[in-house]
Short mmCIF file of C-alpha atoms in Angstrom, two decimals:
data_model
loop_
_atom_site.label_atom_id
_atom_site.label_comp_id
_atom_site.label_asym_id
_atom_site.label_seq_id
_atom_site.Cartn_x
_atom_site.Cartn_y
_atom_site.Cartn_z
CA LEU A 1 2.26 14.39 23.00
CA LEU A 2 5.44 16.44 22.50
CA LYS A 3 6.27 19.41 24.72
CA ARG A 4 9.12 21.89 24.27
CA VAL A 5 11.28 19.51 22.25
CA SER A 6 14.37 21.01 20.65
CA GLY A 7 17.67 19.67 19.41
CA PHE A 8 19.83 19.08 16.35
CA PHE A 9 21.34 16.21 14.41
CA ASN A 10 24.68 16.65 12.66
CA PRO A 11 25.77 15.29 9.27
CA GLY A 12 27.98 12.25 9.57
CA GLU A 13 26.43 11.21 12.90
CA MET A 14 23.94 8.54 13.92
CA SER A 15 21.54 9.67 16.63
CA ALA A 16 19.12 7.61 18.69
CA LEU A 17 15.64 8.61 19.85
CA MET A 18 15.06 6.59 23.01
CA GLY A 19 12.58 6.33 25.83
CA PRO A 20 10.02 4.00 27.35
CA SER A 21 6.92 2.97 25.40
CA GLY A 22 4.57 5.88 24.79
CA SER A 23 7.24 8.52 25.34
CA GLY A 24 6.77 10.05 21.87
CA LYS A 25 9.73 8.61 19.95
CA THR A 26 7.86 7.70 16.76
CA THR A 27 5.74 10.84 16.97
CA LEU A 28 8.86 13.01 17.04
CA LEU A 29 10.42 11.03 14.19
CA ASP A 30 7.29 11.50 12.06
CA VAL A 31 7.22 15.23 12.80
CA LEU A 32 10.87 15.57 11.79
CA ALA A 33 10.27 13.58 8.59
CA GLY A 34 7.14 15.58 7.70
CA ARG A 35 4.95 12.48 7.93
CA LYS A 36 2.73 13.30 10.89
CA THR A 37 -0.85 13.42 9.64
CA THR A 38 -2.93 13.86 12.80
CA GLY A 39 -2.99 16.37 15.62
CA LYS A 40 -1.66 19.91 15.71
CA THR A 41 2.03 20.63 15.40
CA GLU A 42 3.54 23.91 16.59
CA GLY A 43 7.17 24.81 16.12
CA THR A 44 9.72 24.71 13.33
CA VAL A 45 11.78 21.94 11.77
CA LEU A 46 14.73 23.17 9.73
CA PHE A 47 17.00 21.28 7.36
CA GLY A 48 20.26 23.17 6.96
CA GLY A 49 18.59 26.26 8.39
CA VAL A 50 15.84 26.13 5.76
CA LYS A 51 12.20 25.17 6.26
CA PRO A 52 11.68 22.18 3.95
CA THR A 53 9.05 21.80 1.27
CA SER A 54 7.26 18.54 0.54
CA GLY A 55 9.45 18.11 -2.54
CA PHE A 56 12.60 18.49 -0.46
CA LEU A 57 11.44 15.88 2.04
CA ARG A 58 10.61 13.37 -0.70
CA ARG A 59 13.88 13.93 -2.53
CA TYR A 60 16.45 14.46 0.22
CA THR A 61 15.13 12.39 3.12
CA GLY A 62 14.66 8.65 3.44
CA TYR A 63 12.32 6.87 5.83
CA VAL A 64 12.61 3.22 6.87
CA GLU A 65 9.35 2.00 8.37
CA GLN A 66 9.19 -0.39 11.29
CA PHE A 67 7.43 -3.07 9.25
CA ASP A 68 8.73 -4.26 5.90
CA THR A 69 6.22 -3.26 3.20
CA LEU A 70 7.38 -4.57 -0.17
CA VAL A 71 5.91 -5.75 -3.49
CA ASP A 72 5.76 -9.51 -3.10
CA VAL A 73 5.98 -10.42 -6.81
CA LEU A 74 9.29 -8.61 -7.34
CA THR A 75 12.81 -9.73 -6.60
CA VAL A 76 15.07 -7.64 -4.37
CA GLU A 77 16.81 -6.10 -7.39
CA GLU A 78 13.51 -5.39 -9.15
CA MET A 79 12.08 -3.78 -6.01
CA LEU A 80 15.01 -1.37 -5.82
CA LEU A 81 14.91 -0.64 -9.56
CA TYR A 82 11.14 -0.12 -9.42
CA THR A 83 11.61 2.45 -6.64
CA ALA A 84 14.48 4.10 -8.53
CA GLN A 85 12.38 4.47 -11.68
CA LEU A 86 9.59 6.15 -9.74
CA LYS A 87 11.58 8.26 -7.29
CA ARG A 88 14.74 9.33 -9.10
CA PRO A 89 14.56 12.12 -11.73
CA LEU A 90 12.82 11.24 -14.99
CA LYS A 91 15.66 12.70 -17.06
CA GLU A 92 18.15 10.30 -15.48
CA SER A 93 18.93 7.35 -17.74
CA THR A 94 17.92 3.81 -16.89
CA CYS A 95 21.59 2.79 -16.99
CA SER A 96 22.38 5.36 -14.31
CA LYS A 97 19.51 4.10 -12.15
CA ARG A 98 20.68 0.52 -12.57
CA ALA A 99 24.17 1.57 -11.52
CA ALA A 100 22.72 3.19 -8.39
CA VAL A 101 20.81 -0.01 -7.61
CA ASP A 102 23.93 -2.13 -8.11
CA ALA A 103 25.87 0.14 -5.76
CA LEU A 104 23.18 -0.17 -3.09
CA ILE A 105 23.08 -3.94 -3.43
CA ARG A 106 26.83 -4.03 -2.99
CA ASP A 107 26.91 -1.60 -0.05
CA LEU A 108 24.05 -3.34 1.77
CA GLY A 109 25.37 -6.84 1.16
CA LEU A 110 22.36 -7.97 -0.87
CA GLU A 111 24.27 -9.85 -3.58
CA GLY A 112 23.19 -13.23 -2.24
CA CYS A 113 19.46 -12.46 -2.49
CA ARG A 114 19.29 -9.90 -5.32
CA ASN A 115 17.42 -12.35 -7.59
CA THR A 116 15.26 -13.84 -4.83
CA ARG A 117 11.55 -13.07 -4.97
CA ILE A 118 10.31 -11.09 -1.98
CA GLY A 119 7.31 -13.40 -1.61
CA ASN A 120 4.41 -13.48 0.81
CA ALA A 121 2.60 -15.90 3.10
CA MET A 122 1.72 -18.16 0.16
CA HIS A 123 4.95 -17.93 -1.83
CA ARG A 124 8.21 -18.35 -0.01
CA GLY A 125 10.80 -15.69 -0.57
CA ILE A 126 12.42 -13.19 1.73
CA SER A 127 9.10 -11.99 3.20
CA GLY A 128 6.46 -13.49 5.46
CA GLY A 129 7.86 -15.92 8.01
CA GLN A 130 11.15 -16.05 6.16
CA ALA A 131 11.47 -12.33 5.54
CA ARG A 132 12.54 -10.93 8.84
CA PHE A 133 14.78 -13.82 9.82
CA LEU A 134 16.44 -14.90 6.57
CA HIS A 135 20.12 -15.14 7.42
CA MET A 136 22.52 -15.09 4.52
CA PRO A 137 25.43 -17.50 5.03
CA HIS A 138 28.07 -14.89 4.28
CA ARG A 139 26.65 -12.02 6.33
CA GLY A 140 23.85 -13.34 8.53
CA ILE A 141 21.54 -10.34 8.18
CA CYS A 142 17.88 -9.84 7.35
CA CYS A 143 17.37 -9.28 3.61
CA ALA A 144 13.94 -7.69 3.97
CA LYS A 145 15.18 -5.04 6.39
CA ARG A 146 18.19 -4.28 4.21
CA THR A 147 15.93 -4.00 1.18
CA ASN A 148 13.80 -1.50 3.07
CA ILE A 149 16.91 0.50 3.90
CA GLY A 150 17.90 0.35 0.24
CA ILE A 151 14.51 1.76 -0.79
CA ALA A 152 15.04 4.70 1.56
CA MET A 153 18.57 5.25 0.22
CA ILE A 154 17.69 5.02 -3.48
CA THR A 155 17.69 8.81 -3.93
CA ASN A 156 20.95 9.35 -2.02
CA PRO A 157 19.17 11.25 0.77
CA ARG A 158 20.93 13.70 3.06
CA VAL A 159 18.89 12.57 6.06
CA LEU A 160 17.80 9.02 6.89
CA PHE A 161 15.05 8.31 9.43
CA LEU A 162 14.52 4.80 10.80
CA ASP A 163 11.57 3.72 12.92
CA GLU A 164 12.52 0.81 15.21
CA PRO A 165 14.92 -0.81 12.70
CA THR A 166 15.64 -3.71 15.08
CA SER A 167 12.03 -4.46 16.01
CA GLY A 168 11.30 -8.18 15.87
CA LEU A 169 14.91 -9.16 15.20
CA ASP A 170 17.16 -11.26 17.38
CA SER A 171 20.24 -9.68 18.95
CA TYR A 172 22.66 -10.97 16.31
CA THR A 173 20.56 -9.76 13.39
CA SER A 174 19.94 -6.44 15.17
CA ASN A 175 23.68 -5.89 15.48
CA GLU A 176 24.17 -6.65 11.79
CA VAL A 177 21.38 -4.27 10.75
CA MET A 178 22.77 -1.41 12.83
CA THR A 179 26.30 -2.11 11.55
CA VAL A 180 25.06 -1.64 7.98
CA VAL A 181 23.26 1.56 8.97
CA LYS A 182 26.39 2.86 10.71
CA GLN A 183 28.42 2.33 7.54
CA LEU A 184 26.09 4.72 5.71
CA VAL A 185 27.29 7.53 7.98
CA LYS A 186 30.64 7.47 6.17
CA SER A 187 28.98 9.15 3.18
CA GLY A 188 28.18 12.17 5.37
CA ILE A 189 24.43 11.71 5.76
CA THR A 190 22.50 12.41 8.94
CA ILE A 191 20.87 9.37 10.53
CA CYS A 192 18.16 9.46 13.19
CA ALA A 193 16.58 6.26 14.49
CA THR A 194 14.03 5.42 17.13
CA ILE A 195 15.14 2.39 19.10
CA HIS A 196 13.53 0.77 22.12
CA SER A 197 15.90 -1.81 23.58
CA PRO A 198 19.16 -1.85 21.63
CA THR A 199 21.83 -4.41 22.35
CA PRO A 200 25.00 -3.07 24.01
CA TYR A 201 26.84 -3.40 20.69
CA ALA A 202 24.14 -1.57 18.72
CA PHE A 203 23.93 1.20 21.32
CA ARG A 204 27.67 1.86 21.10
CA LEU A 205 27.28 2.54 17.37
CA PHE A 206 25.28 5.72 18.05
CA ASP A 207 27.09 9.05 18.35
CA ARG A 208 24.31 11.02 20.02
CA MET A 209 21.08 10.24 21.83
CA MET A 210 17.87 12.03 22.74
CA LEU A 211 15.91 10.49 25.60
CA LEU A 212 12.20 11.26 25.83
CA LEU A 213 9.76 10.79 28.67
CA ARG A 214 6.08 11.75 28.38
CA GLY A 215 6.87 13.86 25.34
CA ARG A 216 9.66 15.87 27.01
CA VAL A 217 13.39 15.77 26.46
CA VAL A 218 15.12 14.21 29.45
CA TYR A 219 18.58 14.11 27.93
CA PHE A 220 20.10 15.27 24.66
CA GLY A 221 23.79 14.89 24.06
CA ALA A 222 26.64 12.50 23.45
CA ARG A 223 26.39 8.82 24.25
CA GLY A 224 28.87 7.08 26.50
CA GLU A 225 30.65 8.34 29.60
CA GLU A 226 29.09 11.80 29.35
CA ALA A 227 25.57 10.34 29.38
CA THR A 228 26.44 7.86 32.13
CA ASN A 229 27.80 10.58 34.43
CA TYR A 230 24.77 12.72 33.77
CA PHE A 231 22.25 10.04 34.73
CA LYS A 232 24.23 9.01 37.80
CA ALA A 233 23.61 12.52 39.09
CA VAL A 234 19.84 12.38 38.54
CA PRO A 235 18.06 12.65 41.94
CA LEU A 236 15.68 9.80 42.68
CA PRO A 237 12.73 9.70 45.06
CA GLU A 238 13.38 8.69 48.64
CA GLY A 239 13.50 4.98 49.19
CA GLN A 240 14.57 4.13 45.64
CA MET A 241 18.04 2.82 44.98
CA MET A 242 19.86 3.56 41.76
CA THR A 243 20.54 0.44 39.71
CA SER A 244 24.26 -0.17 39.35
CA LEU A 245 25.89 -0.17 35.93
CA GLY A 246 28.38 -3.00 36.01
CA GLU A 247 30.76 -4.26 33.36
CA GLY A 248 28.85 -5.93 30.53
CA SER A 249 25.57 -4.29 31.55
CA ASN A 250 23.25 -2.85 28.93
CA GLU A 251 23.84 0.89 29.17
CA ALA A 252 20.72 1.74 27.15
CA GLU A 253 18.41 -0.23 29.43
CA TRP A 254 20.11 1.24 32.50
CA ILE A 255 19.49 4.79 31.23
CA VAL A 256 15.83 4.11 30.47
CA ASP A 257 15.42 2.45 33.86
CA ILE A 258 16.90 5.47 35.66
CA THR A 259 14.64 7.79 33.67
CA THR A 260 11.46 5.94 34.53
CA GLN A 261 12.39 6.00 38.21
CA ALA A 262 12.57 9.79 38.25
CA ASP A 263 9.33 10.73 40.00
CA ARG A 264 8.82 14.46 40.13
CA GLN A 265 8.59 16.49 36.92
CA GLU A 266 10.19 19.50 38.63
CA ARG A 267 13.34 17.52 39.40
CA ARG A 268 13.59 16.36 35.81
CA GLU A 269 13.12 19.91 34.50
CA ALA A 270 15.82 21.21 36.84
CA CYS A 271 18.25 18.71 35.36
CA ILE A 272 17.08 18.98 31.76
CA LEU A 273 17.20 22.70 31.01
CA PRO A 274 20.82 23.44 31.98
CA ARG A 275 21.98 20.35 30.09
CA ARG A 276 20.00 21.01 26.94
CA ALA A 277 20.87 24.67 26.43
CA PRO A 278 24.62 24.27 25.77
CA ALA A 279 23.99 21.21 23.59
CA CYS A 280 21.74 23.15 21.23
CA ALA A 281 24.26 25.95 20.93
CA HIS A 282 26.73 23.77 19.02
CA GLY A 283 24.49 22.77 16.11
CA HIS A 284 25.82 22.69 12.56
CA LEU A 285 23.68 23.47 9.54
CA VAL A 286 23.84 21.67 6.23
CA PRO A 287 23.93 23.79 3.07
CA GLU A 288 20.64 25.20 1.87
CA CYS A 289 19.14 23.39 -1.08
CA THR A 290 16.01 23.59 -3.18
CA ALA A 291 13.28 21.03 -3.55
CA HIS A 292 13.27 18.70 -6.51
CA LEU A 293 9.76 18.16 -7.85
CA MET A 294 9.24 14.76 -9.40
CA ILE A 295 7.26 14.33 -12.62
CA ASP A 296 4.39 11.90 -12.36
CA HIS A 297 5.43 9.14 -14.73
CA GLY A 298 4.54 6.18 -12.58
CA VAL A 299 1.91 4.43 -14.72
CA VAL A 300 4.45 2.96 -17.12
CA PHE A 301 6.69 1.66 -14.35
CA CYS A 302 3.79 0.33 -12.25
CA VAL A 303 2.63 -1.66 -15.27
CA GLN A 304 6.18 -2.76 -16.10
CA PHE A 305 7.17 -3.93 -12.64
CA ARG A 306 3.87 -4.97 -11.07
CA THR A 307 1.25 -5.72 -13.73
CA LEU A 308 3.46 -7.87 -15.94
CA LYS A 309 4.71 -9.74 -12.89
CA ASN A 310 1.15 -10.38 -11.72
CA TYR A 311 0.27 -11.82 -15.13
CA LYS A 312 2.82 -14.57 -14.46
CA ASP A 313 1.35 -15.39 -11.05
CA GLY A 314 -1.22 -18.19 -10.94
CA ALA A 315 -2.66 -16.88 -7.67
CA PHE A 316 -3.47 -13.62 -9.47
CA LEU A 317 -4.86 -15.13 -12.68
CA GLY A 318 -6.87 -17.99 -11.16
CA PRO A 319 -9.65 -16.00 -9.42
CA ARG A 320 -10.01 -13.69 -12.44
CA ILE A 321 -10.37 -16.43 -15.05
CA GLY A 322 -11.56 -19.52 -13.18
CA ASP A 323 -15.18 -18.49 -12.58
CA LYS A 324 -15.66 -17.40 -16.19
CA LEU A 325 -14.14 -20.60 -17.54
CA ILE A 326 -16.32 -22.82 -15.34
CA PHE A 327 -19.49 -20.90 -16.23
CA SER A 328 -18.73 -20.99 -19.95
CA LEU A 329 -18.08 -24.72 -19.96
CA LEU A 330 -21.20 -25.48 -17.92
CA ILE A 331 -23.41 -23.46 -20.25
CA PHE A 332 -21.76 -24.89 -23.35
CA ARG A 333 -22.18 -28.52 -22.23
CA GLN A 334 -25.55 -28.53 -20.47
CA VAL A 335 -27.87 -25.90 -21.99
CA PRO A 336 -29.34 -26.81 -25.42
CA PHE A 337 -30.50 -23.85 -27.45
CA THR A 338 -32.10 -23.27 -30.83
CA LEU A 339 -30.27 -22.45 -34.03
CA PRO A 340 -30.72 -18.94 -35.50
CA GLY A 341 -34.11 -18.45 -37.06
CA VAL A 342 -35.60 -21.63 -35.61
CA TYR A 343 -38.97 -21.58 -33.81
CA ILE A 344 -38.70 -20.38 -30.19
CA SER A 345 -40.61 -22.44 -27.67
CA THR A 346 -41.80 -21.13 -24.32
CA TYR A 347 -39.41 -23.54 -22.66
CA ASN A 348 -36.44 -22.07 -24.52
CA ILE A 349 -37.51 -18.50 -23.80
CA ILE A 350 -37.23 -19.12 -20.08
CA ASN A 351 -33.86 -20.81 -20.53
CA ILE A 352 -32.49 -18.03 -22.70
CA ALA A 353 -33.66 -15.27 -20.35
CA ALA A 354 -32.21 -17.12 -17.35
CA VAL A 355 -28.83 -17.72 -18.97
CA LEU A 356 -28.55 -14.13 -20.17
CA PHE A 357 -29.42 -13.02 -16.66
CA MET A 358 -26.72 -15.23 -15.13
CA TRP A 359 -24.24 -14.07 -17.77
CA SER A 360 -25.01 -10.47 -16.78
CA THR A 361 -24.66 -11.12 -13.04
CA LEU A 362 -21.43 -13.11 -13.29
CA PRO A 363 -19.17 -10.00 -13.33
CA ALA A 364 -20.86 -8.68 -10.18
CA PHE A 365 -20.39 -11.90 -8.23
CA GLY A 366 -16.91 -12.37 -9.69
CA ALA A 367 -15.95 -8.93 -8.41
CA ALA A 368 -14.98 -10.56 -5.12
CA ALA A 369 -11.78 -11.69 -6.85
CA TYR A 370 -10.61 -8.08 -7.10
CA VAL A 371 -11.12 -7.15 -3.45
CA PRO A 372 -7.84 -8.62 -2.11
CA SER A 373 -5.90 -6.65 -4.70
CA ILE A 374 -6.83 -3.42 -2.94
CA VAL A 375 -7.15 -4.53 0.69
CA LEU A 376 -3.83 -6.38 0.81
CA GLU A 377 -1.99 -3.64 -1.07
CA ARG A 378 -3.27 -0.90 1.26
CA PRO A 379 -0.11 -0.77 3.43
CA LEU A 380 2.04 -0.64 0.30
CA PHE A 381 -0.18 2.04 -1.24
CA THR A 382 -0.14 4.10 1.96
CA ARG A 383 3.64 3.96 2.00
CA GLN A 384 4.27 4.70 -1.68
CA ALA A 385 1.45 7.00 -2.84
CA LEU A 386 1.53 10.78 -2.57
CA LEU A 387 -1.54 11.48 -0.43
CA GLN A 388 -2.44 15.15 -0.07
CA LEU A 389 -4.67 15.65 2.95
CA CYS A 390 -6.27 18.94 1.97
CA LEU A 391 -7.04 21.02 -1.09
CA SER A 392 -4.66 23.84 -0.25
CA ALA A 393 -1.28 24.27 -1.87
CA PRO A 394 0.98 21.32 -1.12
CA THR A 395 3.28 21.84 1.82
CA ALA A 396 5.34 19.61 4.05
CA GLY A 397 2.47 19.46 6.51
CA ASN A 398 -0.50 18.38 4.40
CA PHE A 399 0.82 15.13 3.01
CA SER A 400 0.43 11.81 4.73
CA ARG A 401 3.43 9.79 5.84
CA ASN A 402 4.64 8.09 2.67
CA ASP A 403 7.45 7.97 0.12
CA GLY A 404 5.55 9.88 -2.57
CA LEU A 405 6.52 7.56 -5.44
CA TYR A 406 3.33 8.26 -7.38
CA ARG A 407 0.03 10.10 -7.14
CA VAL A 408 -3.27 8.46 -6.27
CA ILE A 409 -4.52 8.80 -9.85
CA THR A 410 -1.37 7.01 -11.03
CA TYR A 411 -2.13 4.03 -8.82
CA LEU A 412 -5.78 3.97 -9.86
CA VAL A 413 -4.98 4.14 -13.58
CA SER A 414 -2.32 1.44 -13.32
CA LYS A 415 -4.67 -0.86 -11.38
CA MET A 416 -7.49 -0.35 -13.87
CA LEU A 417 -5.13 -1.02 -16.77
CA GLU A 418 -3.93 -4.14 -14.97
CA GLU A 419 -7.46 -5.46 -14.65
CA LEU A 420 -8.90 -4.21 -17.95
CA MET A 421 -6.13 -5.58 -20.16
CA LEU A 422 -6.78 -9.02 -18.73
CA ALA A 423 -10.55 -8.51 -18.77
CA PHE A 424 -10.42 -7.49 -22.45
CA LEU A 425 -8.74 -10.73 -23.51
CA ALA A 426 -10.74 -12.96 -21.15
CA SER A 427 -14.06 -11.45 -22.21
CA LEU A 428 -13.25 -12.02 -25.89
CA VAL A 429 -12.57 -15.71 -25.34
CA PHE A 430 -15.46 -16.49 -23.03
CA SER A 431 -17.98 -14.41 -24.99
CA CYS A 432 -17.15 -16.46 -28.07
CA ILE A 433 -17.58 -19.72 -26.15
CA VAL A 434 -21.00 -18.76 -24.78
CA PHE A 435 -22.40 -16.89 -27.80
CA TYR A 436 -21.44 -19.38 -30.49
CA GLY A 437 -21.43 -22.46 -28.29
CA VAL A 438 -25.10 -22.10 -27.38
CA LYS A 439 -26.00 -20.41 -30.69
CA LEU A 440 -27.43 -17.16 -29.38
CA GLN A 441 -28.84 -14.55 -31.73
CA GLY A 442 -28.15 -10.90 -32.35
CA GLU A 443 -24.79 -9.19 -32.68
CA TRP A 444 -21.78 -10.85 -31.09
CA VAL A 445 -19.99 -7.50 -30.83
CA LEU A 446 -22.77 -6.09 -28.67
CA PHE A 447 -22.90 -9.30 -26.62
CA TRP A 448 -19.18 -8.95 -25.93
CA LEU A 449 -19.24 -5.17 -25.32
CA VAL A 450 -22.05 -5.44 -22.78
CA TYR A 451 -20.16 -8.12 -20.91
CA LEU A 452 -16.90 -6.12 -20.98
CA VAL A 453 -18.59 -2.96 -19.69
CA THR A 454 -20.40 -4.95 -16.99
CA LEU A 455 -17.10 -6.56 -16.01
CA SER A 456 -15.56 -3.08 -15.74
CA CYS A 457 -18.42 -1.98 -13.49
CA GLY A 458 -17.80 -5.02 -11.30
CA ILE A 459 -14.11 -4.12 -10.99
CA VAL A 460 -14.92 -0.53 -10.03
CA LEU A 461 -17.52 -1.78 -7.53
CA ALA A 462 -14.99 -4.13 -5.94
CA TYR A 463 -12.37 -1.39 -5.74
CA THR A 464 -14.85 1.00 -4.15
CA VAL A 465 -15.94 -1.50 -1.49
CA ALA A 466 -12.34 -2.55 -0.81
CA ALA A 467 -11.21 1.06 -0.47
CA CYS A 468 -14.00 1.93 1.97
CA ALA A 469 -13.88 -1.26 4.04
CA PRO A 470 -11.52 -1.24 7.03
CA ASN A 471 -10.42 -4.84 6.43
CA MET A 472 -10.92 -7.92 4.27
CA ASP A 473 -13.71 -9.39 6.40
CA VAL A 474 -15.90 -6.32 6.06
CA ALA A 475 -15.24 -6.08 2.32
CA ASN A 476 -16.06 -9.75 1.73
CA ALA A 477 -19.33 -9.34 3.64
CA ALA A 478 -20.41 -6.01 2.15
CA LEU A 479 -19.81 -6.79 -1.53
CA PRO A 480 -22.03 -9.91 -1.85
CA ALA A 481 -24.74 -8.26 0.24
CA TYR A 482 -24.88 -5.31 -2.14
CA VAL A 483 -24.81 -7.53 -5.24
CA VAL A 484 -27.79 -9.52 -3.94
CA THR A 485 -29.83 -6.32 -3.71
CA LEU A 486 -28.96 -5.64 -7.35
CA LEU A 487 -30.31 -9.06 -8.36
CA PHE A 488 -33.72 -8.39 -6.79
CA PHE A 489 -34.17 -5.16 -8.73
CA SER A 490 -32.68 -6.14 -12.09
CA GLY A 491 -36.08 -7.04 -13.61
CA PHE A 492 -35.73 -10.82 -13.84
CA LEU A 493 -36.68 -12.06 -10.38
CA ILE A 494 -39.23 -9.25 -9.99
CA ARG A 495 -40.59 -7.53 -13.10
CA SER A 496 -40.15 -3.78 -13.14
CA SER A 497 -43.91 -3.17 -13.23
CA SER A 498 -44.35 -5.34 -10.11
CA MET A 499 -41.78 -3.58 -7.96
CA PRO A 500 -43.02 -1.57 -4.95
CA ARG A 501 -43.19 2.14 -5.63
CA TYR A 502 -40.77 3.00 -2.85
CA TRP A 503 -38.15 0.69 -4.45
CA PHE A 504 -38.93 1.54 -8.05
CA TRP A 505 -36.07 4.07 -8.27
CA TYR A 506 -33.46 1.47 -7.33
CA GLN A 507 -33.54 -0.25 -10.73
CA TYR A 508 -32.30 2.91 -12.42
CA ILE A 509 -28.97 2.80 -10.55
CA ASN A 510 -28.58 -0.94 -11.13
CA PHE A 511 -25.93 -1.74 -13.74
CA ILE A 512 -26.99 -5.41 -13.83
CA ARG A 513 -30.46 -4.35 -15.01
CA TYR A 514 -29.04 -2.39 -17.93
CA ALA A 515 -26.69 -5.24 -18.85
CA TRP A 516 -29.47 -7.83 -18.83
CA HIS A 517 -31.88 -5.59 -20.78
CA ALA A 518 -29.20 -5.00 -23.41
CA GLN A 519 -28.57 -8.74 -23.77
CA MET A 520 -32.32 -9.46 -23.96
CA SER A 521 -32.83 -6.80 -26.64
CA ASN A 522 -29.88 -8.16 -28.59
CA GLN A 523 -31.32 -11.70 -28.42
CA PHE A 524 -35.02 -11.19 -29.03
CA ASP A 525 -35.04 -8.12 -31.27
CA ALA A 526 -33.12 -10.19 -33.82
CA HIS A 527 -35.67 -13.03 -33.95
CA ALA A 528 -38.15 -12.81 -36.82
CA ASP A 529 -40.27 -15.92 -36.21
CA VAL A 530 -43.81 -15.16 -37.36
CA LEU A 531 -45.45 -17.42 -34.78
CA LEU A 532 -43.62 -16.16 -31.71
CA ASN A 533 -41.24 -13.29 -32.29
CA GLY A 534 -39.20 -11.60 -29.60
CA LYS A 535 -41.36 -8.52 -29.01
CA PRO A 536 -43.79 -10.13 -26.55
CA VAL A 537 -40.86 -11.51 -24.59
CA LEU A 538 -39.35 -8.05 -24.21
CA GLU A 539 -42.74 -6.60 -23.27
CA PHE A 540 -43.26 -9.31 -20.65
CA TYR A 541 -39.95 -8.45 -18.96
CA ASP A 542 -40.56 -4.66 -19.35
CA VAL A 543 -37.54 -4.25 -21.63
CA THR A 544 -38.36 -0.97 -23.38
CA ASP A 545 -35.07 0.75 -24.23
CA SER A 546 -32.97 -0.31 -27.20
CA LYS A 547 -29.91 -2.50 -26.78
CA TRP A 548 -27.49 0.34 -27.52
CA ALA A 549 -29.30 2.67 -25.12
CA ASN A 550 -29.00 0.09 -22.34
CA LEU A 551 -25.32 -0.34 -23.14
CA GLY A 552 -24.88 3.41 -22.84
CA PHE A 553 -26.64 3.49 -19.49
#
């Protein structure tokens, strides 16, 4: 995609990467930022004359993505503080990080929405339909985009990359966004932004521009009269008239229009090479610096900023508690059972086995509630997690394009803690309702432990399906289909001894089977009725292992 691209970007300047669609703007930006994950890259990218490490890129560069990917349950201030806790040095005090967040809020004009929840499509905030076009009365600028810029600036980077910062914004908001970005140049950082169709005002804010066409540099140099004179001299094919650049015309669109009219590659090369050589000779290098390696301490902050916030969200709690509550109340009100030690009738045996089976399958069917947690957070995870693409030593080239706030294991542990802490409490309550409400036998502790472990298996199953599925539709179709196969080979609908030989193995990788067998052993091993004890029941359903052995499996 990119061919013989060279250039430089100076500290204290804002440079634009321009060109028609498909010219390679974002590809070049990703290569410069060390975020290109596909294809083969040849050449060298230097920061201050030094080849950067992955730690340097995470610490001293910021990247503002085209689309705003934020944590919807946090406020603007909490989002910035959450990023600061994960990305700034661990030894830095919380007070210092809060001061940095306050300074960013002040510099980016976020005071009016600092305590506003980011929100999503279901909860109004600064995201969703309101996010990209929320105009503050005092500044009239998009809060979501400014928050994204603040996230990139939280580590005081030396270089800031922006991918289409004005995409989807109206002209007024685009001008405001670029004005804020231009003000950051005063601190001496280097800013490089891809931009497709800037307004005349926004284009005048840039100091330097690089124009790409089909992956090649067409122009690299100062913006303004120098660029205008250069493109006026570009030879065009016979029969094509050069568009005039009148007063009030959009200079950026005029330049791109002239570029796309240039027909022959040889003519472009003849104009490009003499112009590019002297420009590259005047580059300035920033001082050499070393990479700062962050310590992985993200679990605590993920739980603090995301888990605790989710526990206050009804949309998060409802799917995880509602099904269990409804099932418990239905069983408690409608299924009459015997008291401990009372004679077991054949009628009650069938009821007990069926209810224990449904109790064991509930976590598997309820696992669908956990799928959105992974699928919808995938863009956020891709942006924030440190994803190493190969098993070799980490370098700038084998990490995917992200901010590197935490490792994959950090995200996984925090998500499991988020679900298991809630599952622990919920399983205690609902196990008590079912066990004592319908007067089951055996040990309540085992009854609860089996349910908790089965619930954990359901969570892991949902996470696995959600992680492998390309989208929500596939995940929602694949998970129930797999759970149904587990039901057929759990031993209740079809006894183990009646299963076809070629499917006999499937029951041994079926966690529902082990859960149900453990519950059956706990129920019927404890019954000592001399007329009809529990042993024949267990033999009928081919329950041979002990309750603790099934729990272990």
